[in-house]
């Protein structure tokens, strides 16, 4: 897909912006963080330390996230824990 391996761009585009942060992990470092929490409200950003670049997804508010790199390499819905790890936590989106 067009966003495979580019979660930060996919999340930014979903909020109508682009080019805010180079990676998901840099994005996480600039946010009001709720570390190690799986109770992410709907529409917030959920961050993972899957690599040096990290990973970011959007919470659906019910223990799931919409994300790139979901099952089958598509944008899709995955559990907030168990699919991506380790979980860093969640943060509000300013966009």
mmCIF file of C-alpha atoms in Angstrom:
data_model
loop_
_atom_site.group_PDB
_atom_site.id
_atom_site.type_symbol
_atom_site.label_atom_id
_atom_site.label_comp_id
_atom_site.label_asym_id
_atom_site.label_seq_id
_atom_site.Cartn_x
_atom_site.Cartn_y
_atom_site.Cartn_z
ATOM 1 C CA UNK A 1 0.000 0.000 0.000
ATOM 2 C CA UNK A 2 1.018 3.618 -0.347
ATOM 3 C CA UNK A 3 1.633 3.985 3.411
ATOM 4 C CA UNK A 4 3.346 0.667 4.144
ATOM 5 C CA UNK A 5 6.320 1.463 6.379
ATOM 6 C CA UNK A 6 5.294 5.119 6.647
ATOM 7 C CA UNK A 7 2.936 5.244 9.623
ATOM 8 C CA UNK A 8 3.815 8.813 10.637
ATOM 9 C CA UNK A 9 2.848 10.166 7.226
ATOM 10 C CA UNK A 10 -0.367 8.122 7.203
ATOM 11 C CA UNK A 11 -1.413 9.423 10.634
ATOM 12 C CA UNK A 12 -0.546 13.022 9.792
ATOM 13 C CA UNK A 13 -2.430 12.789 6.488
ATOM 14 C CA UNK A 14 -5.488 11.411 8.273
ATOM 15 C CA UNK A 15 -5.559 14.627 10.325
ATOM 16 C CA UNK A 16 -5.054 16.801 7.232
ATOM 17 C CA UNK A 17 -1.404 17.693 7.728
ATOM 18 C CA UNK A 18 2.009 16.418 6.678
ATOM 19 C CA UNK A 19 5.680 16.890 7.404
ATOM 20 C CA UNK A 20 5.267 17.615 11.113
ATOM 21 C CA UNK A 21 7.683 14.893 12.292
ATOM 22 C CA UNK A 22 10.214 12.704 10.507
ATOM 23 C CA UNK A 23 9.370 9.570 12.510
ATOM 24 C CA UNK A 24 6.752 8.287 14.922
ATOM 25 C CA UNK A 25 9.304 8.176 17.755
ATOM 26 C CA UNK A 26 10.231 11.850 17.277
ATOM 27 C CA UNK A 27 6.495 12.641 17.273
ATOM 28 C CA UNK A 28 6.095 10.770 20.601
ATOM 29 C CA UNK A 29 8.947 12.758 22.146
ATOM 30 C CA UNK A 30 7.121 16.043 21.411
ATOM 31 C CA UNK A 31 3.748 15.073 22.911
ATOM 32 C CA UNK A 32 1.994 15.218 26.287
ATOM 33 C CA UNK A 33 2.508 11.531 26.991
ATOM 34 C CA UNK A 34 0.391 8.953 28.809
ATOM 35 C CA UNK A 35 3.077 6.252 29.110
ATOM 36 C CA UNK A 36 2.301 2.554 29.311
ATOM 37 C CA UNK A 37 -1.446 3.130 29.107
ATOM 38 C CA UNK A 38 -3.768 1.078 26.937
ATOM 39 C CA UNK A 39 -6.762 3.314 27.819
ATOM 40 C CA UNK A 40 -6.325 5.528 24.762
ATOM 41 C CA UNK A 41 -9.443 7.598 24.038
ATOM 42 C CA UNK A 42 -10.893 7.571 20.523
ATOM 43 C CA UNK A 43 -8.904 9.755 18.115
ATOM 44 C CA UNK A 44 -5.723 9.888 20.166
ATOM 45 C CA UNK A 45 -2.376 8.684 18.887
ATOM 46 C CA UNK A 46 -0.932 5.405 20.149
ATOM 47 C CA UNK A 47 2.841 4.985 20.010
ATOM 48 C CA UNK A 48 5.074 1.930 19.975
ATOM 49 C CA UNK A 49 8.869 1.453 20.072
ATOM 50 C CA UNK A 50 8.905 -1.210 17.357
ATOM 51 C CA UNK A 51 12.186 0.152 15.951
ATOM 52 C CA UNK A 52 14.379 3.252 16.147
ATOM 53 C CA UNK A 53 11.706 5.068 14.112
ATOM 54 C CA UNK A 54 8.837 3.764 16.243
ATOM 55 C CA UNK A 55 5.269 3.224 15.147
ATOM 56 C CA UNK A 56 2.117 5.315 15.524
ATOM 57 C CA UNK A 57 -1.539 4.394 15.124
ATOM 58 C CA UNK A 58 -4.891 6.068 15.827
ATOM 59 C CA UNK A 59 -7.035 4.796 18.697
ATOM 60 C CA UNK A 60 -10.603 3.760 17.999
ATOM 61 C CA UNK A 61 -11.272 4.026 21.736
ATOM 62 C CA UNK A 62 -12.267 0.417 22.317
ATOM 63 C CA UNK A 63 -8.934 -1.357 22.720
ATOM 64 C CA UNK A 64 -8.215 -1.206 19.003
ATOM 65 C CA UNK A 65 -6.240 1.017 16.673
ATOM 66 C CA UNK A 66 -6.320 1.793 12.980
ATOM 67 C CA UNK A 67 -2.831 1.441 11.603
ATOM 68 C CA UNK A 68 -0.545 0.842 8.688
ATOM 69 C CA UNK A 69 1.192 -2.535 8.755
ATOM 70 C CA UNK A 70 -1.955 -4.202 10.036
ATOM 71 C CA UNK A 71 -2.813 -7.770 9.080
ATOM 72 C CA UNK A 72 -1.911 -8.448 5.484
ATOM 73 C CA UNK A 73 0.220 -5.282 5.168
ATOM 74 C CA UNK A 74 -2.811 -3.044 4.731
ATOM 75 C CA UNK A 75 -4.222 -0.109 6.683
ATOM 76 C CA UNK A 76 -6.607 -1.796 9.056
ATOM 77 C CA UNK A 77 -7.786 -2.404 12.588
ATOM 78 C CA UNK A 78 -5.598 -4.195 15.141
ATOM 79 C CA UNK A 79 -5.684 -4.701 18.911
ATOM 80 C CA UNK A 80 -3.942 -1.907 20.853
ATOM 81 C CA UNK A 81 -1.678 -4.569 22.411
ATOM 82 C CA UNK A 82 -0.396 -7.828 21.068
ATOM 83 C CA UNK A 83 0.144 -6.844 17.439
ATOM 84 C CA UNK A 84 2.695 -4.028 17.843
ATOM 85 C CA UNK A 85 5.133 -3.875 20.761
ATOM 86 C CA UNK A 86 6.410 -2.576 22.985
ATOM 87 C CA UNK A 87 3.673 -0.043 23.671
ATOM 88 C CA UNK A 88 4.962 3.395 24.683
ATOM 89 C CA UNK A 89 1.516 4.821 25.447
ATOM 90 C CA UNK A 90 -0.853 7.356 23.962
ATOM 91 C CA UNK A 91 -0.943 11.106 23.428
ATOM 92 C CA UNK A 92 -3.571 13.631 22.323
ATOM 93 C CA UNK A 93 -3.390 14.784 18.756
ATOM 94 C CA UNK A 94 -3.002 18.555 18.270
ATOM 95 C CA UNK A 95 -4.181 18.431 14.674
#
